Amino acid sequence: MNTKGFSALLFGIALVCGGGAPAAQAQTVPAACYQAPVRADCAGPLLDRLLDRINQEEKADRGQLTIALADKLINNGSLDSALRVVLEIDQTPVKEAKLAVLGVMRANVREYAKARDIADLIGDPQSKRAVLGAIVNRFVLDGEVEPALLLVKEVGDDYLSDDFQAGLVRLFAIDERFSLAWENAKEIGDTGVRNNAYFGLALAQIRSQPLADVQRSLMAIDDPAALARDFATVGMQAYHLKKAAEADRLFEQAMTALEALEVTHESDTDALRRNIAFSLETSGKLGAALKVAQGINLIDQRLTVLGRLATTLATQGDTEQARDVFQNNLAATAEFTDPAQRAYAMRQQAELMMTAGLAEDALAVADRIEDFSLQDAAETRLAVGRVALMADKYDLAEQIIDGIKADDRLRLLGLSWIAFNSAVDGDSERANRLADSVQMNLEMDEVDYLAEIVRELVEVHLRLGQFDRAKALVGWVEDADARFAMLARLGDAAARGGKDALARESLEKRLDLIAADAFDNGYARIGVTAQSLPASQTPEDILALSTRLKSPGMEWLFLNVAAITLAERERLADAQKLVKLADDPDLSAEFELPELAALLIQSLKLE
């Protein structure tokens, strides 16, 4: 039986069904270190024992466990212990990636000697460069240019030198020492790094320097596409700084660069046009943005961008021009030969119309779609209604969605969305009214969307604190996967709401589904269920729950994951008691790994 999917737990679940090797006696760990609260001086012996225990496992498990332990220690900030574990990893690429993480962390807190020592352990040039670059960047950010320069010269790496120079450009630009920034940018060898440095310099210059200086920095960019994009971005910055004349000129140069790129390179500029159009939109230049967007080649992308711009026009009060853009977009959907693609494009425009506040226009689109697809028209009404709902226009959303005629299931689904949102917003009257209406209309013998609708209704009742009604609805769902998910949600909400009996009942029903072989991946679901144990469950309760699984292997797995989960929740004493109550030597042996890890983390927190 394969249980490798549970490695997201502490790290011991990788072994829960693998058998593993027999545990040796933990002679190196004082007995007092197995009791909480753990002393700080227990960290060393516990780590020794844990590594020794991991090394007894089979090679595949050993590697996985070592990596998981390293990650746990890194996340805990226990860098010395983490380094020791990382050095035990036998997969070189993984080891060096972890070393790079540790080195960068050391550099970021100015522990430069330790960071250099870690860099010396790394053979991969890119990973080593990441650590050395972090040291250099930290020096530069602190204004310590000389030690950064000495390190760069010592290492003699071109990429590191470029990063150093780029860092100086940023530093000098922040200090408005633009001449020095310019000179350092020229020293960068890599084209991409140099271009980014010039762009950053221009962004800084636009705040206080003459436009000519900004233009000089931008014109130094050696990439036609980046040049056009960056002119537009700096133009947008100028607009926000209320430098209208500079913004106009920069946008003109962006368009000149774009047109030159399209003529000389014949490359796909759709992404660039989208970027420039949105920069223009943000700068209030909607006419120019529309013109740029019209040049997008792919029709679906063109219509999306134009629709967004039309929405902006409408929200700014120019509804007539917005309508013109939308109507032109709808006419352009005739280019789609596939009816489904055309309906989707029209539905997207209808959603944007609703976003723009043009409700009647949006519904008119749904009517047009009815000419060739009743189902697509119903889906369009549902989508438009959802836009209204997201805008908190509840009455309008209800009117639109309740008007769906071609597909009653879609109508009920949409109404269940409104009920849920109403419950979230505290409108219990509307939530109850719609939930009751939907529930009355549901027909048990028609299963289309049933699980999805019931899930929404369950959420409504949980939001309103109506746990019994939510529980009753879960029983309507025949699909085992959907029922399992709803039982999990019910159990979680019940536990949070102090309904301990219902939380346990939900867990019992999930275990019963697993025991009845309702799933192909029953063992995986055991792990998920054990991880969701309500906080109120005692070791005795958990032991009793395990007996519902009717299979020794399943019971063993449930108890193992439950014990690990308790340890992960810092309920180590309960985890130890559960293992003792189970009275299973194999379980005790397997639990030693997560037990040691939990004790180690507690001890390290006291250092």
Coordinates of C-alpha atoms in Angstrom, one line a residue:
M1 CA 0.0 0.0 0.0
N2 CA 1.4 3.4 -1.0
T3 CA 1.2 6.3 1.4
K4 CA 3.8 8.6 0.0
G5 CA 1.3 11.2 -0.6
F6 CA 1.2 12.2 3.0
S7 CA 4.7 13.8 3.1
A8 CA 3.1 17.2 3.8
L9 CA 2.8 16.1 7.4
L10 CA 5.7 16.5 9.8
F11 CA 7.7 14.0 7.8
G12 CA 7.1 10.6 9.2
I13 CA 4.1 9.7 7.2
A14 CA 6.3 8.7 4.3
L15 CA 6.9 5.5 6.3
V16 CA 3.5 4.8 7.8
C17 CA 2.9 1.7 5.6
G18 CA 6.4 1.1 4.4
G19 CA 7.4 -1.1 7.3
G20 CA 10.8 0.6 7.7
A21 CA 13.7 -0.7 9.7
P22 CA 13.4 -1.7 13.4
A23 CA 14.2 1.1 15.7
A24 CA 17.5 0.9 17.7
Q25 CA 17.5 1.8 21.3
A26 CA 17.8 5.6 21.8
Q27 CA 20.8 5.3 24.2
T28 CA 22.2 8.7 23.3
V29 CA 19.1 10.7 24.4
P30 CA 18.6 11.3 28.1
A31 CA 15.2 10.1 29.2
A32 CA 14.3 13.6 30.4
C33 CA 14.5 14.8 26.8
Y34 CA 11.4 12.7 25.9
Q35 CA 9.2 14.7 28.2
A36 CA 7.6 18.1 27.5
P37 CA 8.6 20.8 28.1
V38 CA 11.9 19.9 26.5
R39 CA 15.1 21.5 27.7
A40 CA 17.3 23.6 25.3
D41 CA 20.3 21.4 25.9
C42 CA 18.4 18.4 24.5
A43 CA 18.6 19.7 20.9
G44 CA 22.0 18.2 20.2
P45 CA 21.2 14.6 21.5
L46 CA 17.8 14.7 19.9
L47 CA 19.2 15.7 16.5
D48 CA 21.9 13.0 16.8
R49 CA 19.3 10.3 17.5
L50 CA 16.9 11.6 14.8
L51 CA 19.6 11.4 12.1
D52 CA 20.7 8.0 13.3
R53 CA 17.1 6.8 13.2
I54 CA 16.6 8.2 9.6
N55 CA 19.8 6.5 8.5
Q56 CA 18.4 3.1 9.5
E57 CA 15.6 3.5 6.8
E58 CA 15.7 2.2 3.3
K59 CA 17.5 4.6 0.9
A60 CA 14.4 6.0 -0.8
D61 CA 12.7 6.8 2.5
R62 CA 16.0 8.1 4.0
G63 CA 16.4 10.7 1.3
Q64 CA 12.8 11.9 1.6
L65 CA 12.9 12.1 5.4
T66 CA 16.2 14.0 5.4
I67 CA 14.9 16.6 3.0
A68 CA 11.6 17.0 4.9
L69 CA 13.5 17.4 8.2
A70 CA 15.8 20.0 6.6
D71 CA 12.8 22.0 5.4
K72 CA 11.2 21.8 8.8
L73 CA 14.3 23.2 10.4
I74 CA 14.8 25.9 7.8
N75 CA 11.2 27.0 8.3
N76 CA 11.8 27.0 12.0
G77 CA 14.8 29.3 11.6
S78 CA 17.1 26.7 13.1
L79 CA 19.9 27.3 10.6
D80 CA 22.8 25.6 12.4
S81 CA 20.8 22.4 12.8
A82 CA 19.4 22.7 9.3
L83 CA 22.9 22.9 7.8
R84 CA 23.9 19.7 9.6
V85 CA 20.8 17.9 8.1
V86 CA 21.3 19.4 4.7
L87 CA 24.8 18.0 4.5
E88 CA 23.3 14.5 5.0
I89 CA 21.2 14.8 1.8
D90 CA 22.7 12.5 -0.8
Q91 CA 21.0 14.1 -3.8
T92 CA 23.5 16.7 -4.9
P93 CA 21.1 19.1 -6.7
V94 CA 18.7 19.1 -3.8
K95 CA 21.5 19.5 -1.3
E96 CA 23.0 22.5 -3.1
A97 CA 19.6 24.1 -3.5
K98 CA 19.1 23.9 0.2
L99 CA 22.6 25.1 0.9
A100 CA 21.8 28.1 -1.3
V101 CA 18.7 28.9 0.7
L102 CA 20.7 28.7 4.0
G103 CA 23.5 30.9 2.6
V104 CA 21.0 33.6 1.4
M105 CA 19.3 33.5 4.8
R106 CA 22.7 34.0 6.5
A107 CA 23.6 36.8 4.2
N108 CA 20.3 38.6 4.8
V109 CA 20.9 38.8 8.5
R110 CA 24.6 39.9 7.9
E111 CA 26.2 36.7 9.0
Y112 CA 28.7 37.0 6.2
A113 CA 31.3 34.6 7.4
K114 CA 28.8 31.8 7.8
A115 CA 27.3 32.7 4.4
R116 CA 30.8 32.5 2.8
D117 CA 31.4 29.1 4.4
I118 CA 28.2 27.8 3.0
A119 CA 29.0 29.1 -0.5
D120 CA 32.3 27.2 -0.3
L121 CA 30.3 24.0 0.1
I122 CA 28.4 24.6 -3.1
G123 CA 29.6 23.3 -6.4
D124 CA 26.8 24.5 -8.7
P125 CA 27.8 27.9 -10.1
Q126 CA 24.3 29.3 -10.1
S127 CA 23.6 28.2 -6.5
K128 CA 26.9 29.6 -5.3
R129 CA 26.3 32.8 -7.2
A130 CA 22.9 33.2 -5.4
V131 CA 24.7 33.1 -2.0
L132 CA 27.5 35.4 -3.0
G133 CA 25.1 37.7 -4.7
A134 CA 23.0 38.0 -1.5
I135 CA 26.1 39.0 0.4
V136 CA 27.0 41.6 -2.2
N137 CA 23.4 42.9 -2.3
R138 CA 23.3 43.2 1.5
F139 CA 26.6 45.1 1.5
V140 CA 25.3 47.5 -1.2
L141 CA 21.9 48.0 0.5
D142 CA 23.8 48.9 3.7
G143 CA 26.0 51.4 1.7
E144 CA 29.1 49.3 2.3
V145 CA 30.4 49.4 -1.3
E146 CA 34.1 48.7 -0.6
P147 CA 33.6 45.2 1.0
A148 CA 31.1 44.3 -1.8
L149 CA 33.7 45.4 -4.4
L150 CA 36.4 43.4 -2.8
L151 CA 34.3 40.3 -2.8
V152 CA 33.3 40.7 -6.4
K153 CA 37.0 41.1 -7.4
E154 CA 38.0 38.1 -5.3
V155 CA 35.4 35.8 -6.9
G156 CA 35.9 37.0 -10.4
D157 CA 32.5 36.0 -11.7
D158 CA 31.0 38.1 -14.5
Y159 CA 27.4 37.5 -13.4
L160 CA 28.2 38.5 -9.9
S161 CA 29.9 41.6 -11.1
D162 CA 26.9 42.5 -13.1
D163 CA 24.6 42.1 -10.1
F164 CA 27.0 44.3 -8.1
Q165 CA 26.9 47.0 -10.7
A166 CA 23.1 46.8 -11.0
G167 CA 22.9 47.1 -7.2
L168 CA 25.1 50.2 -7.4
V169 CA 22.8 51.7 -10.0
R170 CA 19.8 51.2 -7.7
L171 CA 21.7 52.6 -4.8
F172 CA 22.9 55.7 -6.6
A173 CA 19.5 56.3 -8.2
I174 CA 17.8 56.2 -4.8
D175 CA 20.3 58.8 -3.6
E176 CA 19.8 60.8 -6.8
R177 CA 23.4 60.4 -7.8
F178 CA 22.4 59.9 -11.4
S179 CA 25.8 60.5 -13.0
L180 CA 27.3 57.7 -11.0
A181 CA 24.3 55.4 -11.7
W182 CA 24.7 56.0 -15.4
E183 CA 28.4 55.2 -15.3
N184 CA 27.9 52.0 -13.4
A185 CA 25.0 50.9 -15.7
K186 CA 27.4 51.2 -18.7
E187 CA 29.8 48.7 -17.0
I188 CA 27.2 45.9 -16.9
G189 CA 28.0 43.2 -19.3
D190 CA 24.8 41.2 -19.5
T191 CA 22.3 42.8 -21.9
G192 CA 19.2 41.9 -19.9
V193 CA 20.7 43.1 -16.6
R194 CA 21.9 46.3 -18.2
N195 CA 18.5 47.0 -19.8
N196 CA 16.8 46.5 -16.4
A197 CA 19.3 48.9 -14.8
Y198 CA 18.6 51.6 -17.4
F199 CA 14.9 51.1 -17.0
G200 CA 15.2 51.5 -13.2
L201 CA 17.3 54.6 -13.7
A202 CA 14.7 56.2 -15.9
L203 CA 12.0 55.4 -13.4
A204 CA 14.0 57.3 -10.7
Q205 CA 14.9 60.1 -13.0
I206 CA 11.4 60.9 -14.1
R207 CA 10.7 62.2 -10.6
S208 CA 13.1 65.1 -10.6
Q209 CA 15.3 65.1 -13.7
P210 CA 14.8 66.7 -17.2
L211 CA 13.0 64.6 -19.8
A212 CA 16.1 64.5 -21.9
D213 CA 18.0 62.5 -19.2
V214 CA 15.1 60.1 -18.9
Q215 CA 15.0 59.6 -22.6
R216 CA 18.8 59.0 -22.7
S217 CA 18.5 56.2 -20.2
L218 CA 15.6 54.6 -22.0
M219 CA 17.2 54.9 -25.4
A220 CA 20.2 53.0 -24.0
I221 CA 18.0 49.9 -23.7
D222 CA 19.2 47.3 -26.3
D223 CA 15.9 45.4 -26.8
P224 CA 13.2 46.8 -29.1
A225 CA 10.3 45.2 -27.3
A226 CA 11.6 46.2 -23.9
L227 CA 12.2 49.7 -25.2
A228 CA 8.5 50.1 -26.2
R229 CA 7.2 48.6 -23.0
D230 CA 9.5 50.7 -20.8
F231 CA 8.7 54.0 -22.5
A232 CA 5.0 53.3 -21.8
T233 CA 5.7 52.3 -18.2
V234 CA 7.8 55.4 -17.5
G235 CA 5.1 57.4 -19.3
M236 CA 2.5 56.0 -16.9
Q237 CA 4.8 57.0 -14.0
A238 CA 5.1 60.5 -15.4
Y239 CA 1.3 60.8 -15.6
H240 CA 0.9 59.8 -12.0
L241 CA 3.5 62.4 -11.1
K242 CA 1.2 64.9 -12.9
K243 CA 3.8 65.6 -15.6
A244 CA 1.4 65.6 -18.5
A245 CA 3.7 66.9 -21.2
E246 CA 6.4 64.4 -20.3
A247 CA 3.9 61.6 -20.2
D248 CA 2.6 62.5 -23.7
R249 CA 6.0 62.5 -25.2
L250 CA 7.0 59.2 -23.6
F251 CA 3.8 57.5 -24.8
E252 CA 4.5 58.9 -28.3
Q253 CA 8.0 57.3 -28.2
A254 CA 6.5 54.0 -27.0
M255 CA 4.2 53.9 -30.0
T256 CA 7.1 54.8 -32.3
A257 CA 9.1 52.0 -30.9
L258 CA 6.2 49.6 -31.2
E259 CA 5.5 50.4 -34.8
A260 CA 9.2 50.2 -35.6
L261 CA 9.3 46.8 -34.0
E262 CA 6.4 45.5 -36.0
V263 CA 7.9 46.8 -39.3
T264 CA 11.5 45.6 -38.8
H265 CA 11.1 42.5 -36.8
E266 CA 7.7 41.2 -37.9
S267 CA 7.3 39.7 -34.5
D268 CA 4.2 39.0 -32.4
T269 CA 3.5 42.1 -30.5
D270 CA 0.1 41.2 -29.0
A271 CA 1.5 41.0 -25.4
L272 CA 3.3 44.3 -25.9
R273 CA 0.2 46.0 -27.2
R274 CA -1.8 44.8 -24.2
N275 CA 0.8 46.1 -21.9
I276 CA 0.9 49.5 -23.6
A277 CA -2.9 49.7 -23.8
F278 CA -3.2 49.1 -20.1
S279 CA -0.5 51.7 -19.3
L280 CA -2.4 54.2 -21.4
E281 CA -5.7 53.3 -19.8
T282 CA -4.2 53.8 -16.3
S283 CA -2.9 57.2 -17.5
G284 CA -6.4 58.3 -18.6
K285 CA -5.6 58.1 -22.3
L286 CA -8.4 55.8 -23.4
G287 CA -8.6 57.0 -27.0
A288 CA -4.9 56.1 -27.5
A289 CA -5.4 52.8 -25.6
L290 CA -8.3 51.8 -27.9
K291 CA -6.1 52.5 -30.9
V292 CA -3.3 50.4 -29.6
A293 CA -5.7 47.5 -28.7
Q294 CA -7.2 47.5 -32.2
G295 CA -3.8 46.3 -33.5
I296 CA -3.9 43.1 -31.4
N297 CA -3.9 40.2 -33.8
L298 CA -5.6 37.4 -31.9
I299 CA -9.3 38.2 -31.9
D300 CA -10.1 36.7 -28.4
Q301 CA -7.3 38.8 -26.8
R302 CA -8.3 41.9 -28.8
L303 CA -11.9 41.7 -27.8
T304 CA -11.0 41.1 -24.1
V305 CA -8.8 44.2 -24.0
L306 CA -11.3 46.4 -25.9
G307 CA -14.0 45.2 -23.6
R308 CA -12.1 46.2 -20.6
L309 CA -11.4 49.6 -22.1
A310 CA -15.1 50.0 -22.8
T311 CA -15.9 49.2 -19.2
T312 CA -13.5 52.0 -18.1
L313 CA -15.2 54.4 -20.6
A314 CA -18.6 53.5 -19.1
T315 CA -17.5 53.9 -15.5
Q316 CA -16.1 57.3 -16.4
G317 CA -19.5 58.4 -17.8
D318 CA -18.9 57.9 -21.6
T319 CA -21.5 55.3 -22.0
E320 CA -22.2 56.0 -25.7
Q321 CA -18.6 55.4 -26.7
A322 CA -18.6 52.3 -24.5
R323 CA -21.7 51.0 -26.2
D324 CA -20.0 51.6 -29.6
V325 CA -17.0 49.6 -28.6
F326 CA -19.1 46.8 -27.3
Q327 CA -21.3 46.7 -30.4
N328 CA -18.2 46.5 -32.6
N329 CA -16.9 43.7 -30.5
L330 CA -20.1 41.8 -30.8
A331 CA -20.0 42.2 -34.6
A332 CA -16.5 41.0 -34.6
T333 CA -17.5 37.7 -32.9
A334 CA -18.9 36.7 -36.3
E335 CA -15.3 35.9 -37.2
F336 CA -15.6 32.8 -35.0
T337 CA -16.8 29.8 -37.1
D338 CA -17.3 27.6 -34.1
P339 CA -20.7 28.4 -32.5
A340 CA -19.4 27.5 -29.0
Q341 CA -16.4 29.9 -29.4
R342 CA -18.7 32.6 -30.6
A343 CA -21.1 32.1 -27.7
Y344 CA -18.2 32.3 -25.2
A345 CA -16.8 35.5 -26.8
M346 CA -20.3 37.1 -26.6
R347 CA -20.8 35.9 -23.1
Q348 CA -17.5 37.5 -22.1
Q349 CA -18.6 40.8 -23.6
A350 CA -21.9 40.5 -21.8
E351 CA -20.1 40.1 -18.5
L352 CA -18.0 43.2 -19.2
M353 CA -21.2 45.1 -20.1
M354 CA -22.7 44.2 -16.7
T355 CA -19.4 45.3 -15.0
A356 CA -19.8 48.6 -16.8
G357 CA -23.3 49.0 -15.5
L358 CA -25.0 48.3 -18.8
A359 CA -27.4 45.6 -17.6
E360 CA -30.0 45.9 -20.4
D361 CA -27.3 45.7 -23.0
A362 CA -25.8 42.6 -21.3
L363 CA -29.2 40.8 -21.2
A364 CA -29.8 41.7 -24.9
V365 CA -26.6 39.8 -25.7
A366 CA -28.1 36.7 -24.0
D367 CA -31.2 37.2 -26.1
R368 CA -29.0 37.2 -29.3
I369 CA -27.3 34.1 -28.2
E370 CA -30.7 32.3 -27.9
D371 CA -30.9 32.5 -31.7
F372 CA -28.4 29.7 -32.0
S373 CA -28.0 28.2 -28.6
L374 CA -30.5 28.1 -25.7
Q375 CA -28.0 26.5 -23.4
D376 CA -25.3 29.1 -24.1
A377 CA -27.9 31.8 -23.5
A378 CA -28.8 30.4 -20.1
E379 CA -25.1 30.2 -19.2
T380 CA -24.7 33.8 -20.3
R381 CA -27.5 34.9 -18.1
L382 CA -26.0 33.0 -15.2
A383 CA -22.6 34.7 -15.8
V384 CA -24.1 38.1 -16.1
G385 CA -26.1 37.5 -12.9
R386 CA -23.0 36.5 -11.1
V387 CA -21.3 39.7 -12.1
A388 CA -24.2 41.6 -10.7
L389 CA -23.9 39.5 -7.5
M390 CA -20.2 40.3 -7.1
A391 CA -21.1 44.0 -7.4
D392 CA -23.5 43.5 -4.4
K393 CA -26.5 44.2 -6.7
Y394 CA -28.6 41.5 -5.1
D395 CA -32.0 42.4 -6.4
L396 CA -30.7 42.7 -10.0
A397 CA -28.8 39.4 -9.7
E398 CA -31.9 37.6 -8.4
Q399 CA -34.0 39.0 -11.2
I400 CA -31.6 38.0 -13.9
I401 CA -30.9 34.5 -12.6
D402 CA -34.5 33.7 -11.7
G403 CA -35.3 34.6 -15.3
I404 CA -33.3 31.7 -16.7
K405 CA -35.8 29.4 -18.5
A406 CA -33.8 27.0 -20.6
D407 CA -32.0 25.2 -17.8
D408 CA -33.6 25.0 -14.4
R409 CA -30.6 23.6 -12.8
L410 CA -28.5 26.6 -13.8
R411 CA -31.2 28.8 -12.3
L412 CA -31.1 26.9 -9.0
L413 CA -27.4 27.0 -8.9
G414 CA -27.3 30.7 -9.4
L415 CA -29.9 31.3 -6.8
S416 CA -27.9 29.2 -4.4
W417 CA -24.9 31.5 -5.0
I418 CA -27.1 34.5 -4.1
A419 CA -28.2 32.7 -0.9
F420 CA -24.6 32.1 0.1
N421 CA -23.5 35.6 -0.6
S422 CA -26.5 36.9 1.3
A423 CA -25.6 34.7 4.3
V424 CA -22.0 36.0 4.2
D425 CA -23.2 39.6 4.1
G426 CA -25.6 39.0 7.0
D427 CA -28.9 39.2 5.0
S428 CA -30.4 36.1 6.7
E429 CA -33.9 36.9 5.4
R430 CA -32.8 36.7 1.7
A431 CA -30.5 33.8 2.4
N432 CA -33.2 31.7 4.1
R433 CA -35.8 32.6 1.5
L434 CA -33.7 31.6 -1.4
A435 CA -32.3 28.5 0.3
D436 CA -35.8 27.3 1.0
S437 CA -36.9 28.0 -2.5
V438 CA -34.0 26.1 -4.1
Q439 CA -34.3 23.2 -1.7
M440 CA -38.0 22.9 -2.6
N441 CA -37.2 22.8 -6.3
L442 CA -34.5 20.2 -6.2
E443 CA -35.5 16.9 -7.5
M444 CA -33.7 13.9 -6.1
D445 CA -33.8 11.9 -9.4
E446 CA -32.1 14.6 -11.4
V447 CA -28.5 14.8 -10.5
D448 CA -27.1 17.5 -12.8
Y449 CA -25.4 20.1 -10.6
L450 CA -27.1 18.5 -7.6
A451 CA -23.9 18.2 -5.6
E452 CA -22.8 21.7 -6.4
I453 CA -26.1 23.2 -5.5
V454 CA -26.3 21.2 -2.2
R455 CA -22.8 22.3 -1.4
E456 CA -23.8 25.9 -1.7
L457 CA -26.9 25.3 0.5
V458 CA -24.8 23.5 3.1
E459 CA -22.5 26.6 3.2
V460 CA -25.6 28.8 3.6
H461 CA -26.9 26.9 6.6
L462 CA -23.4 26.7 8.1
R463 CA -23.0 30.5 7.8
L464 CA -26.4 30.9 9.5
G465 CA -25.5 28.5 12.2
Q466 CA -28.2 26.0 11.1
F467 CA -26.1 22.9 11.6
D468 CA -29.0 20.4 11.6
R469 CA -30.2 21.6 8.2
A470 CA -26.7 21.4 6.8
K471 CA -26.4 17.9 8.1
A472 CA -29.7 16.8 6.5
L473 CA -28.7 18.2 3.1
V474 CA -25.5 16.2 3.0
G475 CA -27.5 13.1 3.0
W476 CA -29.1 14.1 -0.3
V477 CA -25.8 13.6 -2.1
E478 CA -25.2 10.1 -3.5
D479 CA -21.7 10.7 -5.0
A480 CA -19.2 9.4 -2.4
D481 CA -16.5 12.0 -3.2
A482 CA -18.9 14.9 -3.0
R483 CA -20.4 13.6 0.3
F484 CA -17.0 13.0 1.8
A485 CA -16.0 16.6 1.0
M486 CA -19.2 18.0 2.5
L487 CA -18.9 15.9 5.6
A488 CA -15.4 17.3 6.0
R489 CA -16.7 20.8 5.7
L490 CA -19.5 20.1 8.1
G491 CA -17.2 18.6 10.6
D492 CA -14.8 21.6 10.4
A493 CA -17.6 24.1 10.9
A494 CA -19.1 22.1 13.7
A495 CA -15.8 22.0 15.5
R496 CA -15.3 25.7 15.1
G497 CA -18.8 26.3 16.3
G498 CA -18.4 24.2 19.5
K499 CA -20.6 21.4 18.2
D500 CA -18.3 18.6 19.3
A501 CA -20.8 15.8 18.9
L502 CA -21.6 16.8 15.3
A503 CA -17.9 17.2 14.5
R504 CA -17.2 13.6 15.7
E505 CA -20.3 12.3 13.9
S506 CA -19.1 13.8 10.7
L507 CA -15.7 12.2 11.1
E508 CA -17.3 8.8 11.9
K509 CA -19.3 9.0 8.7
R510 CA -16.2 9.7 6.7
L511 CA -14.5 6.7 8.2
D512 CA -17.6 4.6 7.4
L513 CA -17.4 5.6 3.8
I514 CA -13.7 4.6 3.7
A515 CA -14.5 1.3 5.4
A516 CA -17.2 0.6 2.8
D517 CA -14.6 0.8 0.0
A518 CA -16.4 3.8 -1.5
F519 CA -13.1 5.1 -2.9
D520 CA -10.2 3.9 -5.0
N521 CA -7.9 6.0 -2.9
G522 CA -9.2 5.0 0.5
Y523 CA -5.8 5.0 2.2
A524 CA -5.1 8.6 1.1
R525 CA -8.5 9.6 2.6
I526 CA -7.5 8.0 5.9
G527 CA -4.6 10.4 6.1
V528 CA -6.7 13.4 5.2
T529 CA -9.3 12.4 7.8
A530 CA -6.8 11.8 10.6
Q531 CA -5.3 15.2 9.9
S532 CA -8.7 16.8 10.5
L533 CA -9.3 15.5 13.9
P534 CA -11.4 17.9 16.1
A535 CA -9.3 19.4 18.9
S536 CA -11.8 18.0 21.4
Q537 CA -10.8 14.4 20.6
T538 CA -8.8 12.7 23.3
P539 CA -6.4 9.8 22.7
E540 CA -9.1 7.4 23.9
D541 CA -11.6 9.0 21.5
I542 CA -9.2 8.6 18.6
L543 CA -8.5 5.0 19.4
A544 CA -12.2 4.2 19.4
L545 CA -12.6 6.0 16.0
S546 CA -9.9 3.8 14.5
T547 CA -12.1 0.6 15.0
R548 CA -14.7 1.8 12.5
L549 CA -12.3 1.1 9.7
K550 CA -12.6 -2.7 10.1
S551 CA -9.2 -3.4 8.7
P552 CA -6.0 -3.8 10.7
G553 CA -4.0 -2.0 8.0
M554 CA -6.4 0.9 7.8
E555 CA -6.6 1.2 11.6
W556 CA -2.8 1.2 11.9
L557 CA -2.5 3.9 9.3
F558 CA -5.2 6.1 10.9
L559 CA -3.6 5.8 14.3
N560 CA -0.1 6.6 12.9
V561 CA -1.3 9.7 11.1
A562 CA -3.4 10.8 14.0
A563 CA -0.3 10.5 16.3
I564 CA 1.8 12.5 13.9
T565 CA -1.0 15.1 13.6
L566 CA -1.2 15.5 17.4
A567 CA 2.6 15.9 17.5
E568 CA 2.4 18.5 14.8
R569 CA -0.2 20.4 16.8
E570 CA 2.1 20.5 19.8
R571 CA 0.0 17.9 21.6
L572 CA 3.0 15.6 22.0
A573 CA 1.8 14.2 25.3
D574 CA -1.5 13.1 23.8
A575 CA 0.3 11.7 20.8
Q576 CA 2.6 9.6 23.1
K577 CA -0.5 8.4 25.1
L578 CA -2.3 7.4 21.9
V579 CA 0.7 5.3 20.8
K580 CA 0.9 3.7 24.2
L581 CA -2.9 2.9 24.2
A582 CA -2.6 1.3 20.8
D583 CA 0.0 -1.1 22.3
D584 CA 1.5 -1.9 18.9
P585 CA 5.3 -2.3 18.7
D586 CA 5.4 -1.4 15.0
L587 CA 3.4 1.8 15.6
S588 CA 5.7 2.7 18.5
A589 CA 8.7 2.2 16.2
E590 CA 7.3 4.3 13.4
F591 CA 6.2 7.1 15.7
E592 CA 9.7 7.6 17.0
L593 CA 10.6 9.7 14.0
P594 CA 7.8 12.3 14.4
E595 CA 8.2 12.2 18.1
L596 CA 11.9 13.0 17.9
A597 CA 11.2 15.8 15.4
A598 CA 8.5 17.4 17.6
L599 CA 10.8 17.2 20.6
L600 CA 13.7 18.7 18.6
I601 CA 11.7 21.6 17.4
Q602 CA 10.5 22.3 20.9
S603 CA 14.0 22.2 22.2
L604 CA 15.4 24.5 19.4
K605 CA 12.7 27.1 20.2
L606 CA 14.3 27.4 23.7
E607 CA 17.9 28.0 22.4

